[in-house]
Coordinates of C-alpha atoms in Angstrom, one line a residue:
Chain A
M3 CA -28.2 38.4 19.9
A4 CA -26.2 35.3 18.9
T5 CA -26.9 33.1 21.9
T6 CA -23.3 30.9 23.4
T7 CA -25.4 28.7 26.2
T8 CA -24.1 25.2 25.4
L9 CA -26.9 23.1 25.4
D10 CA -25.6 21.3 28.5
A11 CA -21.8 21.1 30.9
R12 CA -21.3 18.1 28.1
L13 CA -20.0 20.8 25.7
S14 CA -17.9 23.5 25.9
P15 CA -17.5 26.2 24.4
L16 CA -16.0 26.9 20.6
P17 CA -12.8 29.3 20.4
P18 CA -14.6 32.7 18.6
A19 CA -15.1 32.2 14.9
T20 CA -12.3 33.6 12.1
G21 CA -12.3 33.9 8.8
R22 CA -14.7 31.7 6.7
A23 CA -14.8 27.4 6.1
G24 CA -12.5 27.0 3.1
L25 CA -9.9 24.7 1.2
R26 CA -8.3 23.2 4.1
G27 CA -10.8 22.5 6.0
A28 CA -12.8 20.4 3.3
I29 CA -9.8 18.8 2.5
A30 CA -8.7 17.2 5.8
S31 CA -12.7 16.8 6.0
E32 CA -12.1 14.5 2.5
F33 CA -9.3 12.5 3.8
T34 CA -11.1 11.7 7.1
K35 CA -13.3 10.9 4.7
V36 CA -11.0 8.7 1.9
R37 CA -9.6 6.7 5.0
S38 CA -12.4 6.1 7.4
V39 CA -14.1 3.1 6.1
R40 CA -13.2 0.2 4.9
S41 CA -13.8 -0.3 1.2
T42 CA -10.8 2.3 0.5
Y43 CA -8.8 -0.6 1.7
W44 CA -9.8 -3.8 0.2
T45 CA -9.9 -1.2 -3.2
L46 CA -6.4 -0.8 -2.8
A47 CA -5.3 -4.3 -1.9
A48 CA -6.8 -5.6 -5.1
L49 CA -5.4 -2.9 -6.9
L50 CA -1.5 -4.1 -4.7
I51 CA -2.5 -7.9 -5.6
V52 CA -3.6 -8.0 -9.8
S53 CA -0.8 -4.7 -10.4
I54 CA 1.6 -6.9 -8.0
G55 CA 0.5 -10.1 -8.6
V56 CA -0.8 -10.8 -12.3
G57 CA 2.7 -9.1 -12.9
A58 CA 4.8 -10.9 -11.6
A59 CA 2.7 -14.3 -13.1
I60 CA 3.2 -12.2 -16.5
T61 CA 7.1 -11.2 -16.0
G62 CA 7.1 -15.1 -14.7
G63 CA 6.0 -16.6 -17.6
S64 CA 7.4 -14.4 -19.7
A65 CA 10.9 -15.5 -18.2
A66 CA 9.6 -19.4 -18.0
N67 CA 8.8 -18.7 -21.2
F68 CA 12.7 -17.9 -22.1
N69 CA 13.8 -21.7 -22.3
H70 CA 10.9 -22.6 -25.0
N71 CA 12.3 -20.1 -27.1
L72 CA 15.4 -18.1 -27.0
A73 CA 14.4 -15.8 -29.3
N74 CA 11.7 -14.3 -27.6
K75 CA 14.1 -12.4 -25.7
A76 CA 14.8 -10.0 -29.0
G77 CA 13.4 -6.9 -28.5
F78 CA 12.4 -8.2 -25.0
D79 CA 10.0 -4.8 -23.5
A80 CA 11.1 -5.8 -19.6
T81 CA 9.8 -2.6 -18.5
Q82 CA 6.5 -3.0 -19.8
T83 CA 5.8 -6.2 -19.4
S84 CA 6.1 -6.0 -15.7
L85 CA 3.7 -3.1 -15.9
V86 CA 1.0 -4.4 -17.8
A87 CA -1.1 -5.1 -15.2
F88 CA -0.7 -2.3 -13.8
F89 CA -1.3 -0.4 -16.3
E90 CA -4.0 -2.2 -18.0
I91 CA -5.7 -3.9 -15.3
G92 CA -4.6 -1.8 -12.0
Q93 CA -6.5 1.6 -14.1
L94 CA -10.0 -0.5 -14.0
I95 CA -9.6 -1.2 -9.9
I96 CA -8.2 3.0 -9.8
A97 CA -11.0 4.4 -11.8
V98 CA -13.9 2.0 -9.5
I99 CA -12.4 3.4 -6.6
A100 CA -12.2 7.7 -8.2
A101 CA -15.8 7.4 -9.4
M102 CA -17.0 5.5 -6.2
A103 CA -15.3 8.6 -4.6
I104 CA -18.1 10.7 -5.4
T105 CA -20.9 8.4 -6.4
S106 CA -21.0 6.8 -2.9
E107 CA -22.5 10.2 -1.2
Y108 CA -25.2 9.7 -3.1
S109 CA -25.7 6.5 -3.1
T110 CA -24.7 6.6 0.4
G111 CA -27.0 10.2 0.6
M112 CA -23.9 11.6 2.7
I113 CA -24.0 14.2 -0.2
R114 CA -26.8 16.5 1.9
T115 CA -24.8 16.1 4.8
S116 CA -21.6 17.1 3.1
L117 CA -22.8 19.7 1.3
T118 CA -24.9 21.1 4.9
A119 CA -21.5 21.3 6.0
Q120 CA -20.7 22.8 3.8
P121 CA -22.4 24.8 1.4
R122 CA -20.1 26.1 -1.7
R123 CA -20.1 23.0 -3.6
G124 CA -17.0 24.3 -5.5
T125 CA -14.8 24.4 -2.6
V126 CA -15.6 20.4 -1.5
Y127 CA -15.7 19.5 -5.4
A128 CA -12.4 20.6 -5.5
A129 CA -11.2 19.6 -1.7
K130 CA -12.6 15.9 -3.2
A131 CA -10.3 16.7 -6.5
I132 CA -7.0 17.3 -4.5
V133 CA -7.3 14.7 -2.1
L134 CA -8.1 11.9 -5.1
T135 CA -5.5 13.1 -7.4
S136 CA -3.0 13.6 -3.7
L137 CA -3.1 10.0 -2.8
T138 CA -4.0 8.2 -6.0
L139 CA -0.5 9.3 -7.3
T140 CA 1.6 7.9 -4.8
I141 CA -0.7 4.8 -4.8
S142 CA 0.3 4.7 -8.0
L143 CA 4.1 5.6 -7.9
V144 CA 3.8 2.8 -5.1
T145 CA 2.6 0.6 -7.7
S146 CA 4.1 1.5 -10.4
F147 CA 7.2 0.8 -8.6
A148 CA 6.7 -2.0 -6.6
A149 CA 5.3 -4.0 -9.6
F150 CA 8.7 -3.2 -11.5
F151 CA 10.8 -4.0 -9.6
V152 CA 8.8 -7.8 -8.4
G153 CA 9.2 -7.7 -12.4
Q154 CA 12.1 -7.4 -12.2
A155 CA 13.4 -9.4 -10.0
L156 CA 12.0 -12.4 -11.5
L157 CA 13.5 -11.6 -14.9
S158 CA 16.4 -11.7 -13.1
S159 CA 17.8 -15.1 -15.0
S160 CA 17.3 -14.2 -18.2
G161 CA 19.7 -11.7 -19.2
V162 CA 16.7 -8.6 -20.4
S163 CA 15.3 -7.5 -17.2
A164 CA 15.4 -3.6 -17.0
S165 CA 17.3 -1.7 -14.5
L166 CA 17.0 2.0 -12.9
F167 CA 20.8 1.3 -12.2
H168 CA 22.6 1.4 -15.5
T169 CA 22.6 0.4 -18.7
V170 CA 20.7 -2.5 -20.4
T171 CA 21.4 -3.5 -23.7
I172 CA 18.6 -5.8 -25.6
P173 CA 19.4 -8.1 -28.8
Q174 CA 17.7 -6.5 -31.4
N175 CA 16.9 -9.0 -33.6
A176 CA 17.2 -13.1 -33.5
N177 CA 17.9 -15.7 -36.3
V178 CA 16.9 -18.8 -35.7
N179 CA 18.9 -22.1 -36.7
C180 CA 17.3 -25.6 -37.1
P181 CA 18.9 -28.5 -38.5
G182 CA 16.2 -29.8 -40.6
P183 CA 12.4 -29.4 -40.9
G184 CA 11.4 -26.7 -38.7
K185 CA 7.9 -27.7 -36.9
G186 CA 8.0 -23.6 -36.7
G187 CA 4.9 -22.7 -34.7
G188 CA 3.4 -23.7 -31.1
G189 CA 6.4 -21.3 -29.4
G190 CA 8.7 -23.9 -28.6
L191 CA 11.5 -24.1 -30.8
P192 CA 12.2 -27.8 -32.0
P193 CA 15.2 -29.1 -30.4
G194 CA 19.0 -28.5 -32.1
C195 CA 17.3 -25.2 -33.0
K196 CA 20.6 -22.4 -32.6
V197 CA 19.8 -18.9 -32.1
T198 CA 21.8 -15.7 -32.8
F199 CA 21.2 -11.9 -32.3
S200 CA 22.0 -9.2 -33.8
G201 CA 22.2 -5.2 -33.2
V202 CA 21.0 -3.9 -29.7
D203 CA 19.5 -1.8 -27.6
V204 CA 20.1 -0.1 -25.7
I205 CA 17.9 1.2 -22.4
H206 CA 19.0 3.9 -20.2
P207 CA 17.7 3.9 -16.6
S208 CA 16.4 7.1 -17.6
T209 CA 13.8 5.3 -20.3
V210 CA 12.7 3.4 -17.8
L211 CA 12.0 5.7 -14.6
F212 CA 10.1 7.8 -17.4
A213 CA 7.9 4.8 -18.0
I214 CA 7.3 3.8 -14.6
I215 CA 6.3 7.4 -13.8
G216 CA 4.5 7.8 -16.6
C217 CA 2.2 4.3 -15.7
A218 CA 1.2 6.5 -12.7
L219 CA 1.1 9.5 -13.8
F220 CA -1.3 7.5 -16.5
V221 CA -2.9 5.7 -13.9
T222 CA -3.9 8.8 -12.4
L223 CA -5.3 11.0 -15.0
V224 CA -7.7 8.0 -15.1
A225 CA -8.9 8.5 -11.5
I226 CA -9.7 11.8 -12.7
L227 CA -11.2 11.0 -15.8
A228 CA -13.0 9.0 -14.0
F229 CA -14.2 11.4 -11.1
G230 CA -15.4 13.6 -13.7
I231 CA -17.7 10.6 -15.2
G232 CA -19.3 9.4 -11.4
A233 CA -19.6 13.6 -10.7
L234 CA -21.6 13.4 -14.3
V235 CA -23.5 10.4 -13.5
R236 CA -24.0 10.5 -9.4
H237 CA -24.6 6.3 -9.7
T238 CA -22.0 4.2 -8.7
A239 CA -22.7 1.3 -11.7
G240 CA -23.3 4.2 -14.3
A241 CA -20.1 5.7 -13.5
I242 CA -18.5 2.5 -13.5
A243 CA -19.4 0.8 -17.1
I244 CA -19.3 4.6 -18.7
A245 CA -15.6 4.4 -17.6
I246 CA -15.4 1.1 -18.4
A247 CA -16.4 1.6 -22.0
A248 CA -14.6 4.6 -22.3
L249 CA -10.7 3.0 -21.3
F250 CA -11.7 -0.4 -22.4
I251 CA -14.9 -1.4 -24.9
I252 CA -14.5 1.7 -27.3
P253 CA -10.5 0.4 -27.7
V254 CA -11.6 -2.8 -28.5
L255 CA -14.5 -1.9 -30.7
E256 CA -12.5 0.9 -32.2
Q257 CA -10.3 -2.4 -33.9
A258 CA -13.2 -3.2 -35.9
L259 CA -12.5 -0.5 -38.2
P260 CA -10.6 -0.1 -40.9
S261 CA -6.9 0.2 -40.6
N262 CA -6.8 3.0 -42.3
W263 CA -8.8 5.7 -40.6
R264 CA -8.3 3.6 -36.6
W265 CA -5.3 5.0 -36.6
D266 CA -6.1 8.6 -36.7
I267 CA -9.1 7.6 -34.1
M268 CA -7.4 6.4 -31.9
R269 CA -4.6 8.7 -31.1
F270 CA -7.4 10.9 -29.4
L271 CA -8.7 8.4 -27.2
P272 CA -8.7 8.6 -22.9
D273 CA -6.6 5.1 -23.0
A274 CA -3.5 5.4 -26.1
A275 CA -0.8 6.8 -23.6
N276 CA -0.1 3.7 -21.7
Q277 CA 1.3 2.4 -25.1
V278 CA 4.0 4.5 -25.4
V279 CA 3.7 5.3 -22.1
S280 CA 5.3 1.8 -20.7
V281 CA 8.1 1.5 -23.8
T282 CA 11.0 1.9 -22.9
I283 CA 12.3 0.0 -26.8
G284 CA 12.6 2.6 -29.3
N285 CA 10.9 0.2 -32.5
N286 CA 8.2 -1.4 -30.1
G287 CA 6.2 1.4 -30.0
N288 CA 3.3 2.0 -31.4
P289 CA 4.9 3.8 -35.0
H290 CA 0.8 5.5 -35.6
L291 CA 0.4 7.4 -31.7
W292 CA 2.2 10.4 -31.0
S293 CA 5.1 10.0 -28.4
A294 CA 5.0 9.8 -24.6
W295 CA 4.0 13.0 -23.6
P296 CA 1.4 14.5 -25.8
Q297 CA -0.8 11.1 -25.4
L298 CA -0.8 11.7 -22.1
G299 CA -1.7 14.6 -22.8
V300 CA -4.6 14.1 -24.6
T301 CA -5.6 11.4 -21.5
A302 CA -5.1 14.5 -19.5
L303 CA -7.5 16.2 -21.4
W304 CA -10.1 14.3 -21.6
A305 CA -8.9 14.8 -17.7
A306 CA -9.6 18.0 -17.5
V307 CA -12.7 18.1 -20.2
L308 CA -14.5 15.4 -17.7
L309 CA -14.0 16.9 -14.6
G310 CA -14.5 20.1 -15.1
A311 CA -17.8 19.3 -16.8
G312 CA -18.2 17.3 -13.3
A313 CA -17.8 20.6 -11.0
Y314 CA -20.2 22.9 -13.3
L315 CA -23.0 20.6 -12.9
F316 CA -21.6 19.9 -9.5
R317 CA -22.4 23.5 -8.8
K318 CA -25.2 23.9 -11.1
R319 CA -27.6 21.0 -9.6
D320 CA -29.7 20.4 -6.9
A321 CA -28.1 18.3 -4.3
Chain B
M18 CA -33.8 33.7 13.1
I19 CA -35.1 32.7 9.4
E20 CA -37.2 34.2 6.7
V21 CA -38.8 32.6 3.0
H22 CA -40.1 34.7 0.9
G23 CA -42.0 34.1 -2.2
L24 CA -40.1 30.4 -1.8
T25 CA -41.4 28.7 -5.5
K26 CA -39.7 25.1 -6.4
R27 CA -40.7 23.1 -9.2
Y28 CA -39.6 19.8 -10.1
G29 CA -40.3 19.1 -13.6
E30 CA -43.7 20.7 -13.6
K31 CA -44.8 20.0 -10.7
I32 CA -44.9 23.3 -8.3
A33 CA -43.2 21.7 -4.7
V34 CA -44.0 24.4 -3.1
D35 CA -45.4 27.8 -4.7
Q36 CA -45.1 31.6 -3.5
L37 CA -43.9 30.3 -0.1
T38 CA -43.4 33.6 2.4
F39 CA -43.2 33.4 6.2
G40 CA -40.4 34.0 9.4
I41 CA -39.2 31.9 11.9
E42 CA -39.0 34.0 15.3
P43 CA -35.6 32.7 17.5
G44 CA -37.0 31.7 21.3
K45 CA -39.4 28.8 20.2
V46 CA -40.1 25.7 19.0
T47 CA -41.9 26.6 15.3
G48 CA -43.5 23.7 13.4
F49 CA -43.6 22.9 10.3
L50 CA -47.3 21.2 9.7
G51 CA -48.3 19.4 6.5
P52 CA -49.9 16.3 4.6
N53 CA -47.0 13.9 3.3
G54 CA -46.0 16.1 -0.1
A55 CA -47.2 19.5 1.3
G56 CA -43.3 20.6 0.5
K57 CA -41.7 20.3 4.2
T58 CA -38.3 18.7 3.0
T59 CA -38.1 20.8 -0.5
T60 CA -38.7 24.2 2.5
M61 CA -35.8 23.5 4.4
R62 CA -33.8 22.0 1.4
C63 CA -33.9 25.2 0.0
V64 CA -33.4 27.3 3.1
L65 CA -29.9 24.3 3.4
G66 CA -29.0 25.9 -0.2
L67 CA -29.3 22.1 -1.3
D68 CA -31.9 23.4 -3.8
Y69 CA -31.9 26.3 -6.1
P70 CA -34.6 27.9 -5.9
D71 CA -37.5 29.0 -8.5
A72 CA -38.5 31.8 -7.0
G73 CA -37.5 33.7 -4.0
T74 CA -35.1 34.2 -1.4
V75 CA -34.0 32.0 1.9
T76 CA -31.2 33.4 4.2
V77 CA -30.8 32.6 7.0
D78 CA -29.7 35.4 9.8
G79 CA -30.2 37.7 7.0
H80 CA -27.8 36.0 4.6
D81 CA -27.7 33.2 1.6
Y82 CA -26.8 29.7 3.6
H83 CA -24.5 29.5 1.0
N84 CA -22.2 32.9 1.9
L85 CA -23.0 31.6 5.9
A86 CA -18.4 31.9 6.8
Y87 CA -19.1 28.7 9.1
P88 CA -22.6 27.0 8.8
M89 CA -22.5 24.8 10.7
R90 CA -22.1 26.9 13.8
E91 CA -25.2 29.2 12.7
V92 CA -27.5 26.2 11.4
G93 CA -27.3 22.7 12.3
A94 CA -29.8 20.9 10.1
L95 CA -30.9 17.2 10.2
L96 CA -33.0 15.9 7.8
D97 CA -32.5 12.7 6.1
A98 CA -31.2 10.4 9.2
K99 CA -29.7 7.7 7.1
A100 CA -28.2 10.2 4.6
V101 CA -24.7 8.5 6.2
H102 CA -22.2 6.7 5.5
G103 CA -22.9 3.4 6.6
G104 CA -19.5 2.3 6.2
R105 CA -17.5 4.9 8.7
S106 CA -18.0 4.8 12.8
A107 CA -19.7 7.6 14.2
Y108 CA -17.0 9.2 15.4
N109 CA -15.7 9.9 11.3
H110 CA -18.8 10.7 10.7
L111 CA -18.9 13.8 12.7
L112 CA -15.5 13.9 12.5
C113 CA -15.6 14.7 8.3
L114 CA -18.6 17.1 9.0
A115 CA -16.8 18.9 12.2
Q116 CA -13.0 19.4 9.6
T117 CA -15.2 21.2 7.4
N118 CA -16.2 23.9 9.5
N119 CA -12.5 23.5 11.4
L120 CA -14.4 22.9 14.9
P121 CA -12.3 21.0 17.0
K122 CA -12.0 17.5 17.9
R123 CA -13.3 17.1 21.6
R124 CA -16.5 18.1 20.6
V125 CA -17.4 15.4 18.9
G126 CA -16.6 14.0 21.3
E127 CA -19.0 15.9 23.1
V128 CA -21.9 15.3 21.1
L129 CA -21.6 11.9 21.5
E130 CA -22.0 11.5 24.7
L131 CA -24.8 14.3 25.3
V132 CA -26.9 12.1 23.0
G133 CA -25.6 8.7 24.0
L134 CA -23.9 6.4 21.4
S135 CA -20.6 7.6 23.5
E136 CA -20.1 3.2 23.3
V137 CA -21.0 3.1 19.6
A138 CA -18.7 5.7 18.5
K139 CA -16.2 3.3 17.2
K140 CA -19.1 1.2 15.2
R141 CA -20.0 1.9 12.1
S142 CA -23.4 3.5 11.2
K143 CA -24.3 0.2 9.5
G144 CA -26.2 -1.3 11.5
F145 CA -27.9 1.5 13.8
S146 CA -31.4 1.5 14.1
L147 CA -33.2 4.3 13.2
G148 CA -33.0 5.4 16.8
M149 CA -30.0 6.0 16.9
S150 CA -29.2 7.3 13.1
Q151 CA -31.6 10.3 14.4
R152 CA -28.8 10.2 17.5
L153 CA -26.1 11.1 15.4
G154 CA -27.8 13.2 12.7
I155 CA -28.8 14.7 16.4
A156 CA -25.1 15.1 17.3
A157 CA -24.3 16.3 13.6
T158 CA -26.9 19.4 14.2
L159 CA -25.1 20.5 17.7
L160 CA -21.5 20.4 16.4
G161 CA -20.9 23.5 15.8
D162 CA -23.2 25.5 18.9
P163 CA -25.7 26.6 16.0
R164 CA -28.2 29.4 16.8
V165 CA -30.1 27.4 14.2
L166 CA -31.5 25.0 14.6
M167 CA -33.8 22.2 12.0
F168 CA -35.3 18.7 12.0
D169 CA -37.5 17.2 9.1
E170 CA -39.2 14.5 10.7
P171 CA -37.4 14.1 14.0
V172 CA -39.6 11.5 15.5
N173 CA -40.0 9.2 12.6
G174 CA -39.6 5.6 13.8
L175 CA -38.9 6.2 17.2
D176 CA -40.1 4.5 20.4
P177 CA -41.6 7.1 23.0
E178 CA -38.7 7.5 24.9
G179 CA -36.5 8.2 22.4
I180 CA -39.4 11.0 21.3
L181 CA -40.0 11.9 24.6
W182 CA -35.9 12.8 24.1
I183 CA -36.1 15.0 20.8
R184 CA -39.2 17.0 22.5
N185 CA -37.5 17.7 25.4
L186 CA -34.5 18.6 23.6
M187 CA -36.0 21.2 21.1
K188 CA -37.3 23.2 24.3
A189 CA -34.4 23.1 26.3
L190 CA -33.2 24.3 22.6
A191 CA -35.4 27.1 22.5
A192 CA -35.0 28.0 26.0
E193 CA -31.2 28.9 25.5
G194 CA -32.7 31.0 22.9
R195 CA -32.3 29.0 19.5
T196 CA -34.4 29.3 16.3
V197 CA -35.7 25.6 16.8
F198 CA -37.7 24.4 13.3
V199 CA -38.8 21.0 13.1
S200 CA -41.4 19.6 10.6
S201 CA -44.1 17.4 10.9
H202 CA -46.7 15.8 9.8
L203 CA -48.1 13.9 13.1
M204 CA -50.3 16.5 14.5
S205 CA -50.8 15.0 17.2
E206 CA -46.9 15.3 17.9
M207 CA -46.4 18.9 17.0
E208 CA -49.2 19.7 19.8
S209 CA -47.2 18.9 22.6
T210 CA -43.7 20.3 21.2
A211 CA -44.3 23.5 19.2
D212 CA -45.7 27.3 20.4
H213 CA -45.9 28.4 16.8
L214 CA -47.1 27.1 13.8
I215 CA -46.4 27.0 10.2
V216 CA -49.1 25.4 8.4
I217 CA -48.1 24.5 3.9
G218 CA -50.6 22.2 1.8
R219 CA -49.7 21.1 -1.6
G220 CA -46.6 24.0 -1.2
K221 CA -48.8 27.4 0.1
L222 CA -49.0 29.0 3.2
I223 CA -52.0 28.0 4.9
A224 CA -51.4 29.4 8.3
D225 CA -49.0 30.9 10.1
C226 CA -49.7 31.8 13.7
S227 CA -49.3 30.4 17.2
M228 CA -50.3 27.5 18.1
S229 CA -53.0 28.4 21.5
E230 CA -54.3 30.6 18.2
F231 CA -54.3 27.8 15.8
I232 CA -56.4 25.6 17.9
A233 CA -59.3 28.5 18.3
R234 CA -59.5 29.2 14.6
S235 CA -61.1 25.4 13.9
S236 CA -64.7 25.1 14.9
G237 CA -64.0 25.6 18.9
A238 CA -64.8 23.7 22.0
A239 CA -67.3 20.9 22.5
V240 CA -69.1 19.1 24.9
R241 CA -68.7 15.5 25.2
V242 CA -71.4 13.7 26.9
R243 CA -71.6 10.2 27.9
T244 CA -76.5 9.1 28.9
P245 CA -77.8 6.6 28.9
M246 CA -80.8 8.3 28.2
A247 CA -78.9 10.3 24.7
D248 CA -82.3 10.9 23.1
D249 CA -84.1 12.8 25.4
L250 CA -80.8 15.0 26.1
I251 CA -80.4 15.4 22.2
K252 CA -83.8 17.0 22.5
C253 CA -83.5 19.2 25.5
V254 CA -80.3 20.9 23.9
T255 CA -81.1 21.4 20.3
A256 CA -84.4 22.5 21.9
E257 CA -81.8 25.7 23.3
G258 CA -80.5 26.0 19.7
A259 CA -76.9 23.8 20.4
T260 CA -76.3 21.4 18.3
A261 CA -75.1 17.5 18.8
T262 CA -73.4 15.0 17.0
T263 CA -72.6 11.5 17.7
A264 CA -68.7 11.6 18.5
T265 CA -66.4 10.1 16.5
D266 CA -65.1 7.4 18.5
D267 CA -66.7 5.5 20.4
D268 CA -69.2 3.7 22.8
G269 CA -72.3 6.3 21.7
A270 CA -70.8 9.3 23.1
I271 CA -72.6 12.4 21.8
E272 CA -71.3 15.6 21.1
I273 CA -72.8 19.0 21.9
R274 CA -71.6 22.3 19.7
G275 CA -72.9 25.7 20.5
M276 CA -73.1 25.2 24.8
T277 CA -70.9 25.5 27.9
A278 CA -70.1 22.2 30.1
E279 CA -71.9 24.1 32.7
A280 CA -75.3 24.8 30.4
V281 CA -75.2 21.1 29.4
G282 CA -75.2 20.0 33.2
D283 CA -77.8 22.0 34.8
I284 CA -79.8 21.2 32.0
A285 CA -79.4 17.8 32.6
F286 CA -80.0 17.8 36.4
E287 CA -83.6 20.4 35.0
Q288 CA -84.3 17.0 33.6
A289 CA -83.1 13.9 35.3
I290 CA -81.1 13.0 33.3
R291 CA -77.7 10.6 34.5
L292 CA -74.8 11.5 33.2
H293 CA -72.0 9.7 33.1
E294 CA -69.7 11.8 31.8
L295 CA -70.0 15.6 31.1
T296 CA -66.5 16.4 29.7
T297 CA -65.6 19.5 27.5
V298 CA -62.7 19.0 24.1
H299 CA -61.4 21.9 23.1
A300 CA -60.2 20.6 19.4
S301 CA -56.9 19.3 18.8
L302 CA -54.7 20.6 16.4
E303 CA -55.6 17.0 14.1
E304 CA -58.8 18.5 14.2
A305 CA -58.0 22.2 13.3
F306 CA -55.7 20.8 10.6
M307 CA -57.6 18.2 9.2
E308 CA -60.6 21.0 8.6
L309 CA -58.0 23.9 7.1
T310 CA -56.4 21.6 4.6
A311 CA -59.9 19.9 3.8
S312 CA -59.7 21.1 0.4
S313 CA -58.0 23.8 -1.5
V314 CA -60.8 25.8 -2.1
E315 CA -60.6 27.0 1.9
Y316 CA -56.3 26.5 1.8
H317 CA -56.1 31.2 1.9
A318 CA -59.8 31.0 4.5
G319 CA -58.7 33.6 6.7
V320 CA -56.2 32.3 9.3
P321 CA -56.1 35.1 12.7
G322 CA -52.5 36.0 11.9
T323 CA -51.9 34.6 8.8
A324 CA -49.7 36.4 6.3
T325 CA -51.5 35.5 3.2
T326 CA -49.7 34.0 0.2
S327 CA -49.1 36.1 -2.6
G328 CA -50.2 34.7 -5.8
S329 CA -53.5 33.5 -5.0
G330 CA -56.0 32.4 -6.9
A331 CA -57.2 35.8 -7.0

């Protein structure tokens, strides 16, 4: 009984339909959505500027600092220093992009149009999560490597820069001998002080590679977590506030807890992983946290739970 | 073909749609009429699976909307023309919709051409007027060449040219054998577009009948007369058993019920009453609608061809 008369000569007939609308079309659609709004590009620009720019400022500052106090080279983690802007501030930008990937559909009303085109909500949700995760992972890897290389370039003359291509040794301890009463503190050493180093930390390229990729994985997990929050609260400002609270404010508040048990809690917070994955010098890690993989597992668990809860409500609630 | 059976939807304590049952036939424009807040949009949202009904079923061509193989090839729906991401161009907006249903890219350009938006295809829809947004929304509904079309208040905020365009489009779509279901609270708009009417008030079905039946159902025709000798004429027609009232609108015209225009003219001629106007007035849809929705008591008044609501206040 299908009437396939087209409305107008300008509409060409459609090819016969086979199968059904599914995940492939939904992924193509979500990719079009992401690439066709300007906010994607300016948030990406912000991510790169912050992660690489602020990262460069921090590593550049460290390099300059060595001129004032050579002793600071001891135990200096050049990899972590170059990545700290990315995994601390960049993660927030990623969290905003990720939350908005779903909340913007609600704020604009687009969700009703999207779910009319593809009413199988699990498909829509999965497509969004897949596109977000793959794009975030790609962007995070690019940003992480870029921040690393820019940072190491700025540290290259210091002798303590990290490398992906050969093993580096970093002095473990610094002994400062100053003639006369040392002024102490204030950052710079008084003139005439002699710094001698003892012991070395050996950093293998594989450790550095793991830190760079680990930070990108961490930020990607943060994106999934923020996406889940976005799906739960369906409101941009609310989702961003909750994500920032979870990643930034709770960890700070947690510092105020009694030290005998705050560490036990810290392990279970979603942001704890970044304090261990970025570390390339064994002694610098936080001794109270688990190692990198288990801590990433904690973040992944948060992401999975929020993603799942978001999926459940996305399917169950009225759009 | 849309079939709604026993549809009930609550938002908290408030019942938006109450045991609604009706069917929408292909090949004609079916108007969905009711005052603001009557539950029209809620009903349409349930048809599209955006809201889950608390009770009852809704099917499109026999299927739950969620199970349609290619929803856009079955149903084209425009609920809210502003429900788009304003930062996306018209072209990309349609492209991302087309991709979900594996529709060819070329359709995007074609429907943009059809609705007259080719010139602004690359422009972000943020800057579109309401009329342009409506056209964009209609372009989206046509992407999949669907057999069923649903429009929620499509003429809201449109200029006369836009209204005429949509009206003709809906008629053309119905003439091609498609099911066209269009809601409005503007009775006058329905009068010139719809062949069939579903009327609801406070979430309940009031009438489900053809347009002509619906108008005939109301208190019927009147004769509108303007005369400088109104008192004399009123005396004469009331003596013949008709009723005369002052017309509501203007200029001292009177409306006579219970008598044909011919009879009124004859009386006037015999009594030498000068007439300046003598017209048969058909009850407008507006009046019929007001009458039907005047109070909830009348919601269940028998209308010819009405599918009565179950769960009525028996």
